[in-house]
XYZ file of C-alpha atoms in Angstrom:
332
model
C -49.071 -22.013 29.421
C -45.840 -21.721 31.448
C -43.973 -18.423 31.211
C -40.714 -18.467 29.309
C -37.844 -17.149 31.415
C -34.977 -15.363 29.662
C -31.677 -14.832 31.433
C -29.751 -11.689 30.436
C -26.155 -11.827 31.721
C -23.226 -9.477 31.370
C -20.434 -7.831 33.359
C -20.915 -4.588 35.266
C -21.635 -1.761 32.856
C -22.009 -4.018 29.815
C -25.462 -2.586 29.040
C -27.897 -5.248 30.410
C -30.469 -2.710 31.659
C -30.399 -0.709 28.451
C -30.948 -3.885 26.450
C -33.808 -5.030 28.709
C -35.617 -1.728 28.214
C -35.628 -2.179 24.418
C -36.272 -5.922 24.516
C -39.172 -5.662 26.950
C -40.847 -3.001 24.804
C -40.517 -5.273 21.785
C -42.199 -8.140 23.660
C -44.995 -5.894 24.894
C -45.582 -4.608 21.330
C -46.222 -8.261 20.435
C -48.973 -8.331 23.041
C -46.994 -10.330 25.613
C -47.292 -9.829 29.345
C -43.768 -9.265 30.643
C -42.224 -9.644 34.071
C -38.736 -8.487 35.076
C -36.678 -9.800 38.001
C -33.810 -7.471 38.852
C -31.148 -9.100 41.003
C -28.515 -7.336 43.059
C -26.285 -8.268 46.018
C -26.241 -4.666 47.158
C -28.622 -2.645 49.305
C -29.473 0.094 46.737
C -30.508 -0.940 43.227
C -30.109 1.910 40.736
C -30.992 -0.290 37.770
C -34.384 -1.088 39.288
C -35.217 2.634 39.267
C -34.418 2.732 35.525
C -37.036 0.011 34.949
C -39.853 1.986 36.564
C -40.847 3.400 33.194
C -41.451 -0.190 31.953
C -43.593 -0.801 35.057
C -45.761 2.201 34.148
C -46.067 0.741 30.624
C -47.420 -2.508 31.989
C -44.449 -4.702 32.930
C -44.400 -6.468 36.292
C -41.154 -5.799 38.113
C -39.614 -7.433 41.149
C -36.256 -6.943 42.873
C -34.160 -9.498 44.714
C -31.659 -8.196 47.261
C -29.552 -10.794 48.964
C -27.209 -10.644 51.911
C -25.406 -13.964 52.081
C -25.480 -16.269 49.056
C -28.008 -18.701 50.529
C -30.466 -15.874 51.255
C -29.997 -14.567 47.756
C -30.700 -17.972 46.189
C -33.798 -18.505 48.320
C -35.262 -15.096 47.465
C -34.496 -15.529 43.772
C -36.391 -18.826 43.676
C -39.346 -17.221 45.553
C -39.542 -14.435 42.977
C -39.493 -16.979 40.126
C -42.414 -18.808 41.668
C -44.295 -15.492 42.202
C -43.752 -14.517 38.587
C -44.798 -17.985 37.368
C -48.154 -17.653 39.146
C -49.054 -14.309 37.468
C -50.016 -15.642 34.020
C -47.072 -13.881 32.317
C -45.791 -14.788 28.855
C -42.181 -13.819 29.390
C -39.980 -13.195 32.422
C -36.660 -11.393 32.004
C -34.046 -12.070 34.660
C -31.205 -9.588 35.070
C -28.747 -10.922 37.629
C -25.954 -9.094 39.353
C -22.952 -8.191 37.230
C -21.160 -11.085 38.956
C -23.172 -14.254 38.409
C -22.493 -17.897 37.734
C -25.090 -19.067 35.191
C -25.328 -22.483 36.846
C -27.336 -20.726 39.601
C -30.048 -19.982 37.035
C -30.212 -23.531 35.642
C -30.259 -25.035 39.132
C -33.267 -22.909 40.035
C -35.143 -23.555 36.785
C -34.817 -27.330 37.109
C -36.460 -27.428 40.529
C -39.866 -29.154 40.377
C -41.971 -26.295 41.741
C -40.414 -23.713 39.412
C -40.315 -25.959 36.354
C -44.045 -26.560 36.712
C -44.693 -22.819 36.384
C -41.863 -21.612 34.134
C -39.691 -22.841 31.294
C -36.294 -21.736 30.108
C -36.528 -19.288 27.224
C -33.316 -17.712 25.893
C -29.982 -17.257 27.623
C -28.671 -13.915 26.337
C -25.135 -12.783 27.128
C -24.111 -9.119 26.795
C -20.338 -8.916 26.242
C -18.609 -5.528 26.475
C -16.191 -5.262 23.561
C -14.497 -2.287 25.173
C -13.203 -4.159 28.228
C -9.458 -4.587 28.669
C -8.732 -8.219 27.809
C -7.316 -10.576 28.996
C -9.156 -10.687 32.340
C -7.902 -12.117 35.591
C -8.722 -15.778 36.289
C -11.916 -15.209 38.358
C -13.340 -12.686 35.886
C -12.425 -14.893 32.931
C -14.231 -17.791 34.549
C -17.376 -15.720 35.060
C -17.241 -14.611 31.444
C -17.002 -18.242 30.275
C -19.889 -19.136 32.546
C -22.008 -16.468 30.884
C -21.218 -17.234 27.251
C -20.771 -21.026 27.289
C -24.511 -21.779 27.410
C -25.778 -18.551 25.782
C -28.202 -19.007 22.884
C -26.975 -15.669 21.599
C -24.196 -13.213 22.483
C -24.733 -9.482 21.936
C -21.622 -7.360 21.661
C -21.920 -3.920 23.306
C -19.860 -0.717 23.239
C -18.703 -1.170 19.712
C -19.603 0.231 16.333
C -19.520 -1.419 12.934
C -17.052 -0.111 10.397
C -18.482 1.815 7.491
C -17.520 -0.952 5.093
C -19.607 -3.427 7.165
C -16.667 -5.707 7.964
C -17.055 -5.536 11.705
C -15.063 -3.748 14.390
C -11.479 -4.291 15.540
C -12.533 -4.388 19.210
C -15.219 -6.907 18.372
C -12.697 -9.045 16.491
C -10.366 -9.036 19.526
C -13.235 -9.785 21.896
C -14.407 -12.820 19.946
C -10.866 -14.156 19.783
C -10.551 -13.710 23.539
C -13.858 -15.476 24.188
C -12.536 -18.521 22.347
C -9.247 -18.386 24.294
C -11.059 -18.091 27.636
C -13.305 -21.063 26.830
C -10.293 -23.119 25.909
C -8.651 -22.073 29.195
C -11.558 -23.542 31.161
C -11.986 -26.690 29.101
C -15.094 -25.587 27.199
C -15.399 -26.981 23.676
C -17.583 -24.159 22.346
C -16.041 -21.827 19.747
C -17.338 -18.826 17.916
C -16.493 -17.939 14.337
C -13.770 -15.265 14.441
C -14.495 -13.729 11.047
C -17.327 -11.158 10.767
C -20.228 -12.465 8.723
C -22.302 -9.820 6.929
C -25.151 -12.277 6.417
C -25.713 -12.863 10.184
C -24.587 -9.342 11.287
C -22.103 -10.976 13.586
C -19.627 -13.794 14.038
C -21.835 -16.699 13.000
C -25.393 -17.268 14.092
C -24.649 -17.090 17.814
C -23.129 -13.554 17.996
C -24.935 -10.382 17.016
C -23.008 -7.162 16.265
C -25.432 -4.366 15.694
C -26.187 -0.910 17.099
C -28.977 -1.526 19.560
C -30.894 1.533 18.425
C -31.185 -0.121 14.973
C -32.409 -3.545 16.162
C -35.432 -4.591 14.173
C -38.381 -6.759 15.169
C -36.718 -9.570 13.203
C -33.581 -9.138 15.343
C -35.601 -9.284 18.544
C -37.452 -12.364 17.305
C -34.079 -14.012 16.680
C -33.031 -13.110 20.188
C -36.263 -14.293 21.803
C -35.972 -17.673 20.033
C -32.241 -18.170 20.625
C -32.828 -20.707 23.420
C -29.613 -21.890 25.100
C -26.675 -24.263 24.568
C -25.202 -26.964 26.801
C -21.399 -26.856 27.004
C -19.432 -28.164 29.991
C -16.451 -26.292 31.426
C -14.172 -26.408 34.445
C -15.937 -25.153 37.565
C -14.316 -22.721 40.008
C -15.319 -21.663 43.455
C -15.059 -17.921 42.813
C -14.963 -15.383 45.561
C -16.977 -12.164 45.349
C -14.186 -10.101 43.865
C -16.195 -6.971 43.085
C -16.920 -4.349 45.729
C -19.680 -1.789 45.837
C -19.598 1.529 47.698
C -22.842 3.488 48.202
C -23.199 7.228 48.761
C -26.525 8.802 49.636
C -27.748 12.398 49.558
C -24.512 13.923 48.285
C -26.205 17.066 46.999
C -23.532 17.425 44.276
C -24.091 18.785 40.775
C -23.008 17.529 37.362
C -19.550 19.147 37.091
C -18.481 17.878 40.523
C -19.683 14.345 39.823
C -18.137 14.260 36.324
C -14.787 15.410 37.709
C -14.825 12.800 40.480
C -15.931 10.002 38.160
C -13.181 10.827 35.646
C -10.513 10.752 38.312
C -11.769 7.577 40.063
C -11.890 5.726 36.751
C -8.219 6.446 36.243
C -8.575 8.859 33.332
C -6.228 11.316 35.043
C -3.242 8.920 35.064
C -1.963 5.651 36.445
C -1.067 6.976 39.873
C -4.642 8.013 40.583
C -5.900 4.710 39.305
C -3.658 2.758 41.663
C -4.583 5.019 44.537
C -8.296 4.293 44.319
C -8.124 0.662 43.196
C -9.603 -0.697 39.985
C -12.816 1.302 39.614
C -14.948 -0.300 36.873
C -18.199 1.615 36.954
C -19.840 4.602 38.605
C -23.629 5.018 38.380
C -26.349 6.927 40.140
C -28.687 9.892 40.048
C -28.394 13.549 40.906
C -30.677 16.578 40.912
C -29.823 19.911 39.290
C -32.011 22.845 38.304
C -35.162 21.045 39.479
C -34.504 18.060 37.173
C -33.270 14.508 37.773
C -30.353 13.081 35.845
C -28.796 9.624 35.565
C -24.998 9.282 35.558
C -23.415 6.132 34.120
C -19.628 6.089 33.743
C -17.109 3.478 32.727
C -13.588 3.760 31.315
C -15.051 3.894 27.838
C -17.334 6.818 28.412
C -19.505 8.929 30.682
C -23.221 9.335 29.915
C -25.732 11.663 31.520
C -29.413 11.725 30.613
C -32.541 13.293 32.081
C -35.112 11.281 34.014
C -38.619 11.967 35.257
C -37.658 10.907 38.792
C -34.710 9.627 40.773
C -32.952 9.367 44.091
C -29.774 11.133 45.228
C -27.454 8.163 45.202
C -24.025 7.346 43.791
C -22.560 3.823 43.465
C -18.876 3.002 42.850
C -18.134 -0.571 41.680
C -14.764 -2.163 41.247
C -12.025 -4.465 42.552
C -9.559 -3.935 45.348
C -11.062 -0.556 46.127
C -9.476 1.818 48.630
C -12.682 2.966 50.308
C -10.993 5.620 52.414
C -9.318 7.257 49.394
C -12.603 7.154 47.427
C -14.497 8.669 50.374
C -11.981 11.535 50.483
C -12.311 12.227 46.739
C -16.089 12.179 46.795
C -16.228 14.136 50.066
C -18.536 11.816 51.907
C -18.512 8.536 53.818
C -19.953 5.508 52.065
C -22.817 3.718 53.803
C-alpha cells in the first residue's frame, strides 16, 4: 500500500518540529512505520538534530538541503521517491519556514511519486503570538499554508480558564480570514470559539499540545486537505539566516545576546539588528548539551543527550555586521 504523506507547514518558530515529535510518536504507537523528511534551504539544520531521538525510536529520517530553488525541488522529489520505496505507512514532511504549499502538490502529482505515495493530511501550524498584520509576502505565504490545510493547529496560546478560547487566538483567526480575502481565497474559518470542537469549527484546533489525546491525533491524521484557489505571487526569499559555529559561549551570554537581538531591550536595538524573528541552536555547559530556542514570545532552554555548538539567527532585513559584533563572531 502506498505511504500517506503528511505536510506540516508553519512559519519560523511556530512549533513544527515540536509537533512532529509528538505526532510521530503517536503514529508509531499505532504500529505504523514512519518516515520524516526535514527540508531546509540552509547549510546547517538544527531541527534535524532534534529528530535524532525519533530515529533511535525507529523512524526513518532524511534531510533535504537545497542551494538554488531548482536543486531544492529536485532533491525533495528524490527523497519522496526514496521514502516511497521503503514500505513506510506514513511520511511526515517538514518544509522550510518559508514554503509555498503548491510546491508540495506539484511534487505529489508527478507520476513516479504518485505511484509510490499518496497525499495524507496537510497540517498548518499557525503561531497565535505573531504580530499581525504581516507584510504582503509573509501574508501570502500564510495564505498558501492555510488555504488547503485539512486542519490548522494554533500554537503559542493558552485556553482561558472558562474554556472560551484565547484573545490572541481570536485575533489570529480573524486575521487569517482577512488575509485569505486579500488574496482572493474563498475559504473562511469560524471566528467564534467552539467548545465542542476545541477550536474555531472543525478545521482549527486550539489545545495545549501536551494534552493532545489519541483521538485528537486521529482527527489530525485523517484531516486530509482542502482545495481553495487564491491569487499567486512570485515571492522572493525574504528571510535571511546567519550561522555561527563553535562559539564556546555559555547560557548567560547566549540568553543576553538573544534577548537584545530579538529587540526586547528597546526599539533602537531592534532597528539596529534588523527584524530578528528566531534564534536557535545548541551549546555545551558543565559537560551537558542544551538546546536554545528563542522568539519574541519567549526563550526556552532544555537539556539534550547530544548536540553541536551552533547558533542560527533568522529574520528579515538583517544587519549581519551588527549581529556579528553583538555575538562576537563572524557568521559562516
